[in-house]
Amino acid sequence: MKLDFVLKGDVLFCTEDREVQTVPDVFLICKNGKCEGVFTDIPEQYKDFPVEDHTGKLIVPGMTDLHVHAPQYTYRGLGMDMELLDWLNENAFPEESRYSDAEYAKKAYAIFTEDLKNSFTTRACIFGTLHREATEILMDQLEETGLITYVGKVNMDRNGSESLSEESAEVSAAETRKWLDDINGRYKRTMPILTPRFIPSCSDELMKEIGKIAEEKGLRVQSHLSENPSEIAWVKELVPASENYGDAYALFNALGDEKHPAVMAHCVYTDEKELAILKAHHTFIAHCPDSNLNIASGIAPVRTFLESGVSIGLGSDVAGGASLSLVQAMVHAIQVSKMYWRHVDQDVKPLQFKDSFYMATLGGGKYFGKTGSFIPGYEFDALVIDDSALRSMRELTLHERAERMIYLSGECSIDAKYVAGKKIL
Amino acid sequence: MKLDFVLKGDVLFCTEDREVQTVPDVFLICKNGKCEGVFTDIPEQYKDFPVEDHTGKLIVPGMTDLHVHAPQYTYRGLGMDMELLDWLNENAFPEESRYSDAEYAKKAYAIFTEDLKNSFTTRACIFGTLHREATEILMDQLEETGLITYVGKVNMDRNGSESLSEESAEVSAAETRKWLDDINGRYKRTMPILTPRFIPSCSDELMKEIGKIAEEKGLRVQSHLSENPSEIAWVKELVPASENYGDAYALFNALGDEKHPAVMAHCVYTDEKELAILKAHHTFIAHCPDSNLNIASGIAPVRTFLESGVSIGLGSDVAGGASLSLVQAMVHAIQVSKMYWRHVDQDVKPLQFKDSFYMATLGGGKYFGKTGSFIPGYEFDALVIDDSALRSMRELTLHERAERMIYLSGECSIDAKYVAGKKIL
């Protein structure tokens, strides 16, 4: 299939300096699945490309969800009156244990993958459960959607529940190797990622095994980091040799490097020292504000992260977050940053629209290489958004329309969606 | 029209102790526009009432929006990168000045009233602009919707803009009296409420006039209180005799009494002393968490308010808030209370679903008398909500369905709506 075409519409995208480029009523060119740039007229060499006319609609880069739990999707919006560790034991663990049943997994993951396909997300880093078979079902279904994803079979050999735990580090590592063998070469758009749930769920032995597998097979790691004060204190007890929670992962070679960066969700309580460790390892931070609100975790100092130059994007963290929508995550990121400024540290300025748009698109997109922008040479991930239902009494600039679209996304619709040049909606 | 009927469905409502009553698959009886209660079978005396079958759907009390600016509706979701005083000057004042044009007001208010009619709101306290004619247009349109509302012509004689200010206290008071004369006896469901914008917008002379009119005509007052630290400091300069911002209103007899309570929006920085003044005057607090997030105002100590026994409900505060949805306001109230607990004061416990549901229904409903619950004798305000689009892998309790509905309201629909027994949707 030839991935050469032209989209016409009102285009917005972020550049490296986190500024928003707004170019109304233009032609956006995709050649061989890559972006050729934005033009007021179609240049000669693209004259034969088919044109999709989305005049009057917003065209923005596809968005990356750096952290989402597929098996938690079916109970999103429930049990929000609890904090992290209780919430895991009452909600997450009992539900995830059901994925030992392949038929259950098939049905439940079909709901998740269908809704993810219809969302603003074009790329994602996804947690499965500890079950190998269910994780393969999830990967099979995701491959069908046309989305590009990293997916992990979860590792956990301690502090789970009777029905949700692996017997030992050896069993967990062996299952992980078996999973990797099973899926080897099976997918074009779905990649495995090693997924120790978090330090409290993984014994030292297991973490060592994961570090070994990562090195052997050149794989990345995803996990959780510094989400909640009780969790952080617990990690300090569990890995007394670590300087901080981030260092606990580093000790087991689970933070990756420039070529194989890890993604760490939350980092609500990451201080300068931990941040330096993340930067040294080229780790990506997945900022998940909806979840941080719902499970009462706290507010991450995202402005500080952005200024430090650490890699950072957004995560829905369903089901700590109630919605897969990354534009809702954009709003939440701005809102919580205002409360951080007001109530925690008035030297840390609130985020603006452009900062949040950057994280949802280019910031998180970098985890997948050159994605999340319409800079020439970038992979062509795009969303066509119809905002015409938002009635207005005056002409709005393209920037104003985009701002309004994120705050009122429930009244907008996604008309078309492209991932690496492939139209999936 | 006889307002006798029966609704069948899954019923939830709050009682005085802020507990949620869940009664699945029952009959809810409306007689003469008032609630007769909830029954597993239809009692003999109601056997002739027509039955509307909403089996499998949620039926909850109508919700009260204690604070919303009608003229700001058309620019909701815009200009969110600013703080209160800048935001007023850049957004609110220029837009409101357009309502000097009756044709503009007609068109713009038609959008607001249509969307409010279709929202979760059954009753509301609404700000217009300072323009008498436009405010009457708004009231005419609201009366048509079937909603029950208080609506105010705004008073402001200082610190507005060239195009948005009244010439003097005398002119403002005279316009207000003229407005009250104009609409006298015109409506059944739409009531006037005196609306000094806030202390910085109203000279001492004007505030005195408003206090006088309130007493003369037995009218209520709505305004803003203790929203933002800069605003509070400004009020202290403007009314040096006041002990605090709340006291500044009290000095001008604008806080009302048990029979004519005022409603004050925000109260983010209300301390014990100010709270005591509000309680003494039976003033209602309109908690507006979405606005407090967006304009970076801060987090109100709502748990403290609830425990103090002060009257309190929710406000959308469009366009500081981006949405008219009171179920979104419920979610925001819970979320910000978690951040207050985490980052401001760990002795103040987060709100739970039941607290937020109370404020949206019974808490705010009390401003209109016996409304906001299905306790027998209460006016019959009800919403029928279809949550069947929310797919689940297991049976949910009615309480769980309600919790999920508020977090995922964008995927639910309002199937029917009744205000004081009248079906308006």
PDB file of C-alpha atoms in Angstrom, chain B residues 22-271:
ATOM      1  CA  THR B  22     -29.708   3.479  46.349  1.00  0.00           C
ATOM      2  CA  VAL B  23     -32.976   1.783  45.430  1.00  0.00           C
ATOM      3  CA  PRO B  24     -32.776  -0.301  42.256  1.00  0.00           C
ATOM      4  CA  ASP B  25     -35.772  -1.001  40.061  1.00  0.00           C
ATOM      5  CA  VAL B  26     -38.440   0.973  41.869  1.00  0.00           C
ATOM      6  CA  PHE B  27     -41.310   3.351  41.285  1.00  0.00           C
ATOM      7  CA  LEU B  28     -40.764   7.025  42.014  1.00  0.00           C
ATOM      8  CA  ILE B  29     -44.027   8.896  42.439  1.00  0.00           C
ATOM      9  CA  CYS B  30     -44.719  12.519  41.513  1.00  0.00           C
ATOM     10  CA  LYS B  31     -48.028  14.002  42.680  1.00  0.00           C
ATOM     11  CA  ASN B  32     -48.923  17.567  41.903  1.00  0.00           C
ATOM     12  CA  GLY B  33     -45.246  18.334  41.138  1.00  0.00           C
ATOM     13  CA  LYS B  34     -44.013  16.953  44.446  1.00  0.00           C
ATOM     14  CA  CYS B  35     -42.252  13.736  45.356  1.00  0.00           C
ATOM     15  CA  GLU B  36     -44.355  11.168  47.189  1.00  0.00           C
ATOM     16  CA  GLY B  37     -41.434   8.779  47.667  1.00  0.00           C
ATOM     17  CA  VAL B  38     -39.979   5.573  46.283  1.00  0.00           C
ATOM     18  CA  PHE B  39     -41.889   2.281  46.233  1.00  0.00           C
ATOM     19  CA  THR B  40     -41.203  -1.293  45.151  1.00  0.00           C
ATOM     20  CA  ASP B  41     -44.833  -1.522  43.995  1.00  0.00           C
ATOM     21  CA  ILE B  42     -47.151   1.312  43.044  1.00  0.00           C
ATOM     22  CA  PRO B  43     -49.389   2.002  46.062  1.00  0.00           C
ATOM     23  CA  GLU B  44     -53.129   1.854  45.541  1.00  0.00           C
ATOM     24  CA  GLN B  45     -53.714   5.631  45.622  1.00  0.00           C
ATOM     25  CA  TYR B  46     -51.368   6.168  42.639  1.00  0.00           C
ATOM     26  CA  LYS B  47     -52.617   3.289  40.490  1.00  0.00           C
ATOM     27  CA  ASP B  48     -54.155   5.659  37.966  1.00  0.00           C
ATOM     28  CA  PHE B  49     -50.990   7.734  37.442  1.00  0.00           C
ATOM     29  CA  PRO B  50     -49.317   7.275  34.068  1.00  0.00           C
ATOM     30  CA  VAL B  51     -46.047   5.289  34.326  1.00  0.00           C
ATOM     31  CA  GLU B  52     -42.917   6.213  32.377  1.00  0.00           C
ATOM     32  CA  ASP B  53     -40.782   3.123  32.168  1.00  0.00           C
ATOM     33  CA  HIS B  54     -37.043   3.858  32.445  1.00  0.00           C
ATOM     34  CA  THR B  55     -36.068   0.387  33.620  1.00  0.00           C
ATOM     35  CA  GLY B  56     -32.290  -0.033  33.747  1.00  0.00           C
ATOM     36  CA  LYS B  57     -31.625   3.683  33.761  1.00  0.00           C
ATOM     37  CA  LEU B  58     -30.406   5.877  36.586  1.00  0.00           C
ATOM     38  CA  ILE B  59     -32.846   8.346  38.110  1.00  0.00           C
ATOM     39  CA  VAL B  60     -31.245  11.047  40.253  1.00  0.00           C
ATOM     40  CA  PRO B  61     -32.489  14.361  41.655  1.00  0.00           C
ATOM     41  CA  GLY B  62     -32.102  17.437  39.481  1.00  0.00           C
ATOM     42  CA  MET B  63     -28.937  19.412  40.097  1.00  0.00           C
ATOM     43  CA  THR B  64     -28.481  23.044  41.111  1.00  0.00           C
ATOM     44  CA  ASP B  65     -25.824  25.294  39.618  1.00  0.00           C
ATOM     45  CA  LEU B  66     -25.306  27.966  42.258  1.00  0.00           C
ATOM     46  CA  HIS B  67     -23.040  30.139  40.111  1.00  0.00           C
ATOM     47  CA  VAL B  68     -22.862  30.637  36.366  1.00  0.00           C
ATOM     48  CA  HIS B  69     -22.240  33.628  34.080  1.00  0.00           C
ATOM     49  CA  ALA B  70     -24.566  33.440  31.089  1.00  0.00           C
ATOM     50  CA  PRO B  71     -22.708  36.005  28.906  1.00  0.00           C
ATOM     51  CA  GLN B  72     -19.400  34.193  29.367  1.00  0.00           C
ATOM     52  CA  TYR B  73     -20.751  30.973  27.898  1.00  0.00           C
ATOM     53  CA  THR B  74     -19.656  31.700  24.357  1.00  0.00           C
ATOM     54  CA  TYR B  75     -15.979  31.912  25.278  1.00  0.00           C
ATOM     55  CA  ARG B  76     -15.716  28.998  27.680  1.00  0.00           C
ATOM     56  CA  GLY B  77     -12.477  27.063  27.272  1.00  0.00           C
ATOM     57  CA  LEU B  78     -10.555  30.147  26.144  1.00  0.00           C
ATOM     58  CA  GLY B  79      -7.862  32.264  27.742  1.00  0.00           C
ATOM     59  CA  MET B  80      -7.047  29.739  30.421  1.00  0.00           C
ATOM     60  CA  ASP B  81      -3.402  30.788  30.606  1.00  0.00           C
ATOM     61  CA  MET B  82      -4.368  33.780  32.827  1.00  0.00           C
ATOM     62  CA  GLU B  83      -5.177  34.550  36.460  1.00  0.00           C
ATOM     63  CA  LEU B  84      -8.419  36.137  37.729  1.00  0.00           C
ATOM     64  CA  LEU B  85      -7.851  39.885  37.428  1.00  0.00           C
ATOM     65  CA  ASP B  86      -6.092  39.670  34.027  1.00  0.00           C
ATOM     66  CA  TRP B  87      -8.670  37.194  32.839  1.00  0.00           C
ATOM     67  CA  LEU B  88     -11.507  39.557  33.736  1.00  0.00           C
ATOM     68  CA  ASN B  89      -9.910  42.448  31.854  1.00  0.00           C
ATOM     69  CA  GLU B  90      -8.887  40.422  28.810  1.00  0.00           C
ATOM     70  CA  ASN B  91     -11.851  38.080  28.476  1.00  0.00           C
ATOM     71  CA  ALA B  92     -14.873  38.746  30.608  1.00  0.00           C
ATOM     72  CA  PHE B  93     -15.208  42.530  30.318  1.00  0.00           C
ATOM     73  CA  PRO B  94     -14.745  42.879  26.517  1.00  0.00           C
ATOM     74  CA  GLU B  95     -17.230  40.076  25.862  1.00  0.00           C
ATOM     75  CA  GLU B  96     -19.808  41.330  28.337  1.00  0.00           C
ATOM     76  CA  SER B  97     -19.723  44.812  26.808  1.00  0.00           C
ATOM     77  CA  ARG B  98     -21.224  43.339  23.629  1.00  0.00           C
ATOM     78  CA  TYR B  99     -24.489  42.716  25.451  1.00  0.00           C
ATOM     79  CA  SER B 100     -25.374  46.400  25.073  1.00  0.00           C
ATOM     80  CA  ASP B 101     -26.577  45.144  21.676  1.00  0.00           C
ATOM     81  CA  ALA B 102     -29.932  43.391  22.143  1.00  0.00           C
ATOM     82  CA  GLU B 103     -29.589  41.423  18.924  1.00  0.00           C
ATOM     83  CA  TYR B 104     -26.219  40.074  20.027  1.00  0.00           C
ATOM     84  CA  ALA B 105     -27.681  39.175  23.425  1.00  0.00           C
ATOM     85  CA  LYS B 106     -30.591  37.334  21.802  1.00  0.00           C
ATOM     86  CA  LYS B 107     -28.317  35.148  19.714  1.00  0.00           C
ATOM     87  CA  ALA B 108     -25.708  34.491  22.370  1.00  0.00           C
ATOM     88  CA  TYR B 109     -28.177  33.797  25.184  1.00  0.00           C
ATOM     89  CA  ALA B 110     -30.095  31.407  22.915  1.00  0.00           C
ATOM     90  CA  ILE B 111     -26.973  29.225  22.810  1.00  0.00           C
ATOM     91  CA  PHE B 112     -26.532  29.387  26.575  1.00  0.00           C
ATOM     92  CA  THR B 113     -30.153  28.656  27.442  1.00  0.00           C
ATOM     93  CA  GLU B 114     -30.421  25.781  24.974  1.00  0.00           C
ATOM     94  CA  ASP B 115     -27.302  24.113  26.374  1.00  0.00           C
ATOM     95  CA  LEU B 116     -28.349  24.749  29.987  1.00  0.00           C
ATOM     96  CA  LYS B 117     -31.714  23.146  29.282  1.00  0.00           C
ATOM     97  CA  ASN B 118     -29.925  20.064  27.939  1.00  0.00           C
ATOM     98  CA  SER B 119     -27.501  19.853  30.877  1.00  0.00           C
ATOM     99  CA  PHE B 120     -27.744  18.133  34.287  1.00  0.00           C
ATOM    100  CA  THR B 121     -28.917  21.442  35.760  1.00  0.00           C
ATOM    101  CA  THR B 122     -32.546  21.894  36.822  1.00  0.00           C
ATOM    102  CA  ARG B 123     -32.083  25.081  38.879  1.00  0.00           C
ATOM    103  CA  ALA B 124     -29.483  27.822  38.726  1.00  0.00           C
ATOM    104  CA  CYS B 125     -28.289  31.193  40.010  1.00  0.00           C
ATOM    105  CA  ILE B 126     -27.237  33.138  36.947  1.00  0.00           C
ATOM    106  CA  PHE B 127     -25.274  36.318  36.330  1.00  0.00           C
ATOM    107  CA  GLY B 128     -26.278  38.424  33.325  1.00  0.00           C
ATOM    108  CA  THR B 129     -24.436  41.619  32.422  1.00  0.00           C
ATOM    109  CA  LEU B 130     -25.014  45.185  33.601  1.00  0.00           C
ATOM    110  CA  HIS B 131     -27.413  45.710  30.661  1.00  0.00           C
ATOM    111  CA  ARG B 132     -31.069  45.820  31.632  1.00  0.00           C
ATOM    112  CA  GLU B 133     -32.470  44.924  28.240  1.00  0.00           C
ATOM    113  CA  ALA B 134     -30.103  42.000  27.676  1.00  0.00           C
ATOM    114  CA  THR B 135     -30.889  40.662  31.139  1.00  0.00           C
ATOM    115  CA  GLU B 136     -34.604  40.733  30.387  1.00  0.00           C
ATOM    116  CA  ILE B 137     -33.939  38.856  27.133  1.00  0.00           C
ATOM    117  CA  LEU B 138     -32.030  36.256  29.125  1.00  0.00           C
ATOM    118  CA  MET B 139     -34.905  35.920  31.610  1.00  0.00           C
ATOM    119  CA  ASP B 140     -37.471  35.607  28.806  1.00  0.00           C
ATOM    120  CA  GLN B 141     -35.453  32.817  27.248  1.00  0.00           C
ATOM    121  CA  LEU B 142     -34.862  31.015  30.549  1.00  0.00           C
ATOM    122  CA  GLU B 143     -38.579  31.099  31.390  1.00  0.00           C
ATOM    123  CA  GLU B 144     -39.214  29.256  28.112  1.00  0.00           C
ATOM    124  CA  THR B 145     -36.825  26.414  29.037  1.00  0.00           C
ATOM    125  CA  GLY B 146     -38.837  25.304  32.070  1.00  0.00           C
ATOM    126  CA  LEU B 147     -35.782  25.553  34.306  1.00  0.00           C
ATOM    127  CA  ILE B 148     -36.198  27.409  37.611  1.00  0.00           C
ATOM    128  CA  THR B 149     -33.633  30.160  38.043  1.00  0.00           C
ATOM    129  CA  TYR B 150     -32.531  33.289  39.824  1.00  0.00           C
ATOM    130  CA  VAL B 151     -31.126  35.804  37.352  1.00  0.00           C
ATOM    131  CA  GLY B 152     -29.288  39.033  38.067  1.00  0.00           C
ATOM    132  CA  LYS B 153     -28.648  42.241  36.199  1.00  0.00           C
ATOM    133  CA  VAL B 154     -25.053  42.955  37.222  1.00  0.00           C
ATOM    134  CA  ASN B 155     -24.171  46.134  39.126  1.00  0.00           C
ATOM    135  CA  MET B 156     -20.737  47.657  38.555  1.00  0.00           C
ATOM    136  CA  ASP B 157     -19.801  51.327  38.795  1.00  0.00           C
ATOM    137  CA  ARG B 158     -15.993  51.161  39.183  1.00  0.00           C
ATOM    138  CA  ASN B 159     -12.931  49.291  37.922  1.00  0.00           C
ATOM    139  CA  GLY B 160     -14.692  47.966  34.848  1.00  0.00           C
ATOM    140  CA  SER B 161     -13.598  49.104  31.411  1.00  0.00           C
ATOM    141  CA  GLU B 162     -14.550  52.057  29.245  1.00  0.00           C
ATOM    142  CA  SER B 163     -17.181  49.972  27.511  1.00  0.00           C
ATOM    143  CA  LEU B 164     -18.331  48.036  30.574  1.00  0.00           C
ATOM    144  CA  SER B 165     -19.271  50.212  33.538  1.00  0.00           C
ATOM    145  CA  GLU B 166     -22.257  52.083  34.877  1.00  0.00           C
ATOM    146  CA  GLU B 167     -21.800  55.855  35.188  1.00  0.00           C
ATOM    147  CA  SER B 168     -22.530  56.108  38.893  1.00  0.00           C
ATOM    148  CA  ALA B 169     -24.113  54.395  41.863  1.00  0.00           C
ATOM    149  CA  GLU B 170     -27.313  56.350  41.191  1.00  0.00           C
ATOM    150  CA  VAL B 171     -27.530  55.220  37.573  1.00  0.00           C
ATOM    151  CA  SER B 172     -26.794  51.615  38.549  1.00  0.00           C
ATOM    152  CA  ALA B 173     -29.454  51.638  41.274  1.00  0.00           C
ATOM    153  CA  ALA B 174     -32.001  53.342  39.010  1.00  0.00           C
ATOM    154  CA  GLU B 175     -31.400  50.815  36.230  1.00  0.00           C
ATOM    155  CA  THR B 176     -31.837  48.032  38.751  1.00  0.00           C
ATOM    156  CA  ARG B 177     -35.148  49.440  39.957  1.00  0.00           C
ATOM    157  CA  LYS B 178     -36.304  49.899  36.365  1.00  0.00           C
ATOM    158  CA  TRP B 179     -35.344  46.289  35.623  1.00  0.00           C
ATOM    159  CA  LEU B 180     -37.280  45.042  38.647  1.00  0.00           C
ATOM    160  CA  ASP B 181     -40.335  47.076  37.614  1.00  0.00           C
ATOM    161  CA  ASP B 182     -40.121  45.821  34.015  1.00  0.00           C
ATOM    162  CA  ILE B 183     -40.176  42.155  34.959  1.00  0.00           C
ATOM    163  CA  ASN B 184     -42.553  42.423  37.900  1.00  0.00           C
ATOM    164  CA  GLY B 185     -45.067  39.571  37.515  1.00  0.00           C
ATOM    165  CA  ARG B 186     -43.729  38.538  34.117  1.00  0.00           C
ATOM    166  CA  TYR B 187     -42.419  35.068  35.048  1.00  0.00           C
ATOM    167  CA  LYS B 188     -43.410  31.934  36.915  1.00  0.00           C
ATOM    168  CA  ARG B 189     -40.053  30.175  37.056  1.00  0.00           C
ATOM    169  CA  THR B 190     -37.549  33.024  36.728  1.00  0.00           C
ATOM    170  CA  MET B 191     -36.768  35.238  39.687  1.00  0.00           C
ATOM    171  CA  PRO B 192     -34.634  38.355  40.008  1.00  0.00           C
ATOM    172  CA  ILE B 193     -31.606  38.393  42.302  1.00  0.00           C
ATOM    173  CA  LEU B 194     -29.479  41.436  43.103  1.00  0.00           C
ATOM    174  CA  THR B 195     -26.018  41.012  41.609  1.00  0.00           C
ATOM    175  CA  PRO B 196     -23.218  43.352  42.624  1.00  0.00           C
ATOM    176  CA  ARG B 197     -20.355  41.905  40.561  1.00  0.00           C
ATOM    177  CA  PHE B 198     -17.941  41.923  43.483  1.00  0.00           C
ATOM    178  CA  ILE B 199     -16.672  44.550  45.916  1.00  0.00           C
ATOM    179  CA  PRO B 200     -13.954  45.875  43.550  1.00  0.00           C
ATOM    180  CA  SER B 201     -16.661  46.612  40.938  1.00  0.00           C
ATOM    181  CA  CYS B 202     -19.067  48.411  43.293  1.00  0.00           C
ATOM    182  CA  SER B 203     -18.524  51.680  45.143  1.00  0.00           C
ATOM    183  CA  ASP B 204     -19.633  51.995  48.746  1.00  0.00           C
ATOM    184  CA  GLU B 205     -22.548  54.127  47.555  1.00  0.00           C
ATOM    185  CA  LEU B 206     -23.672  51.445  45.143  1.00  0.00           C
ATOM    186  CA  MET B 207     -23.346  48.681  47.743  1.00  0.00           C
ATOM    187  CA  LYS B 208     -25.484  50.744  50.101  1.00  0.00           C
ATOM    188  CA  GLU B 209     -28.142  51.179  47.406  1.00  0.00           C
ATOM    189  CA  ILE B 210     -28.135  47.435  46.760  1.00  0.00           C
ATOM    190  CA  GLY B 211     -28.562  46.718  50.471  1.00  0.00           C
ATOM    191  CA  LYS B 212     -31.465  49.123  50.492  1.00  0.00           C
ATOM    192  CA  ILE B 213     -33.198  47.614  47.460  1.00  0.00           C
ATOM    193  CA  ALA B 214     -32.746  44.124  48.915  1.00  0.00           C
ATOM    194  CA  GLU B 215     -34.475  45.123  52.112  1.00  0.00           C
ATOM    195  CA  GLU B 216     -37.220  47.147  50.424  1.00  0.00           C
ATOM    196  CA  LYS B 217     -38.177  44.441  47.957  1.00  0.00           C
ATOM    197  CA  GLY B 218     -37.261  41.320  49.928  1.00  0.00           C
ATOM    198  CA  LEU B 219     -34.690  40.250  47.376  1.00  0.00           C
ATOM    199  CA  ARG B 220     -31.654  38.008  47.583  1.00  0.00           C
ATOM    200  CA  VAL B 221     -28.083  38.859  46.590  1.00  0.00           C
ATOM    201  CA  GLN B 222     -25.472  36.857  44.655  1.00  0.00           C
ATOM    202  CA  SER B 223     -21.816  37.767  44.307  1.00  0.00           C
ATOM    203  CA  HIS B 224     -18.195  36.586  44.530  1.00  0.00           C
ATOM    204  CA  LEU B 225     -16.197  36.102  47.724  1.00  0.00           C
ATOM    205  CA  SER B 226     -12.563  35.368  48.625  1.00  0.00           C
ATOM    206  CA  GLU B 227     -11.640  33.818  45.289  1.00  0.00           C
ATOM    207  CA  ASN B 228      -8.051  35.007  44.887  1.00  0.00           C
ATOM    208  CA  PRO B 229      -5.360  36.460  47.171  1.00  0.00           C
ATOM    209  CA  SER B 230      -4.830  39.615  45.062  1.00  0.00           C
ATOM    210  CA  GLU B 231      -8.559  40.261  44.982  1.00  0.00           C
ATOM    211  CA  ILE B 232      -8.801  39.834  48.759  1.00  0.00           C
ATOM    212  CA  ALA B 233      -5.951  42.294  49.368  1.00  0.00           C
ATOM    213  CA  TRP B 234      -7.659  44.768  47.054  1.00  0.00           C
ATOM    214  CA  VAL B 235     -10.971  44.505  48.933  1.00  0.00           C
ATOM    215  CA  LYS B 236      -9.182  45.190  52.207  1.00  0.00           C
ATOM    216  CA  GLU B 237      -7.869  48.459  50.652  1.00  0.00           C
ATOM    217  CA  LEU B 238     -11.249  49.368  49.201  1.00  0.00           C
ATOM    218  CA  VAL B 239     -13.231  48.742  52.394  1.00  0.00           C
ATOM    219  CA  PRO B 240     -10.721  49.391  55.177  1.00  0.00           C
ATOM    220  CA  ALA B 241     -13.408  49.179  57.861  1.00  0.00           C
ATOM    221  CA  SER B 242     -14.115  45.524  57.020  1.00  0.00           C
ATOM    222  CA  GLU B 243     -12.653  42.709  59.118  1.00  0.00           C
ATOM    223  CA  ASN B 244     -12.495  40.505  56.070  1.00  0.00           C
ATOM    224  CA  TYR B 245     -13.999  40.238  52.581  1.00  0.00           C
ATOM    225  CA  GLY B 246     -17.187  38.591  53.847  1.00  0.00           C
ATOM    226  CA  ASP B 247     -17.563  41.334  56.409  1.00  0.00           C
ATOM    227  CA  ALA B 248     -17.312  43.926  53.618  1.00  0.00           C
ATOM    228  CA  TYR B 249     -20.546  42.524  52.167  1.00  0.00           C
ATOM    229  CA  ALA B 250     -22.110  42.285  55.611  1.00  0.00           C
ATOM    230  CA  LEU B 251     -21.358  45.969  56.287  1.00  0.00           C
ATOM    231  CA  PHE B 252     -23.569  46.845  53.309  1.00  0.00           C
ATOM    232  CA  ASN B 253     -26.353  44.398  54.301  1.00  0.00           C
ATOM    233  CA  ALA B 254     -25.623  42.249  51.260  1.00  0.00           C
ATOM    234  CA  LEU B 255     -25.237  38.852  52.948  1.00  0.00           C
ATOM    235  CA  GLY B 256     -28.939  38.323  53.545  1.00  0.00           C
ATOM    236  CA  ASP B 257     -30.654  36.347  56.269  1.00  0.00           C
ATOM    237  CA  GLU B 258     -32.430  33.029  56.779  1.00  0.00           C
ATOM    238  CA  LYS B 259     -35.406  34.058  54.669  1.00  0.00           C
ATOM    239  CA  HIS B 260     -33.366  35.767  51.960  1.00  0.00           C
ATOM    240  CA  PRO B 261     -29.979  34.075  51.925  1.00  0.00           C
ATOM    241  CA  ALA B 262     -27.232  35.341  49.649  1.00  0.00           C
ATOM    242  CA  VAL B 263     -25.127  33.026  47.521  1.00  0.00           C
ATOM    243  CA  MET B 264     -21.394  33.721  47.436  1.00  0.00           C
ATOM    244  CA  ALA B 265     -19.214  32.066  44.845  1.00  0.00           C
ATOM    245  CA  HIS B 266     -15.798  30.525  45.606  1.00  0.00           C
ATOM    246  CA  CYS B 267     -14.777  31.148  49.256  1.00  0.00           C
ATOM    247  CA  VAL B 268     -11.380  29.633  48.452  1.00  0.00           C
ATOM    248  CA  TYR B 269      -9.674  31.602  51.215  1.00  0.00           C
ATOM    249  CA  THR B 270     -12.546  31.813  53.699  1.00  0.00           C
ATOM    250  CA  ASP B 271     -11.174  31.329  57.212  1.00  0.00           C
TER     251      ASP B 271
END
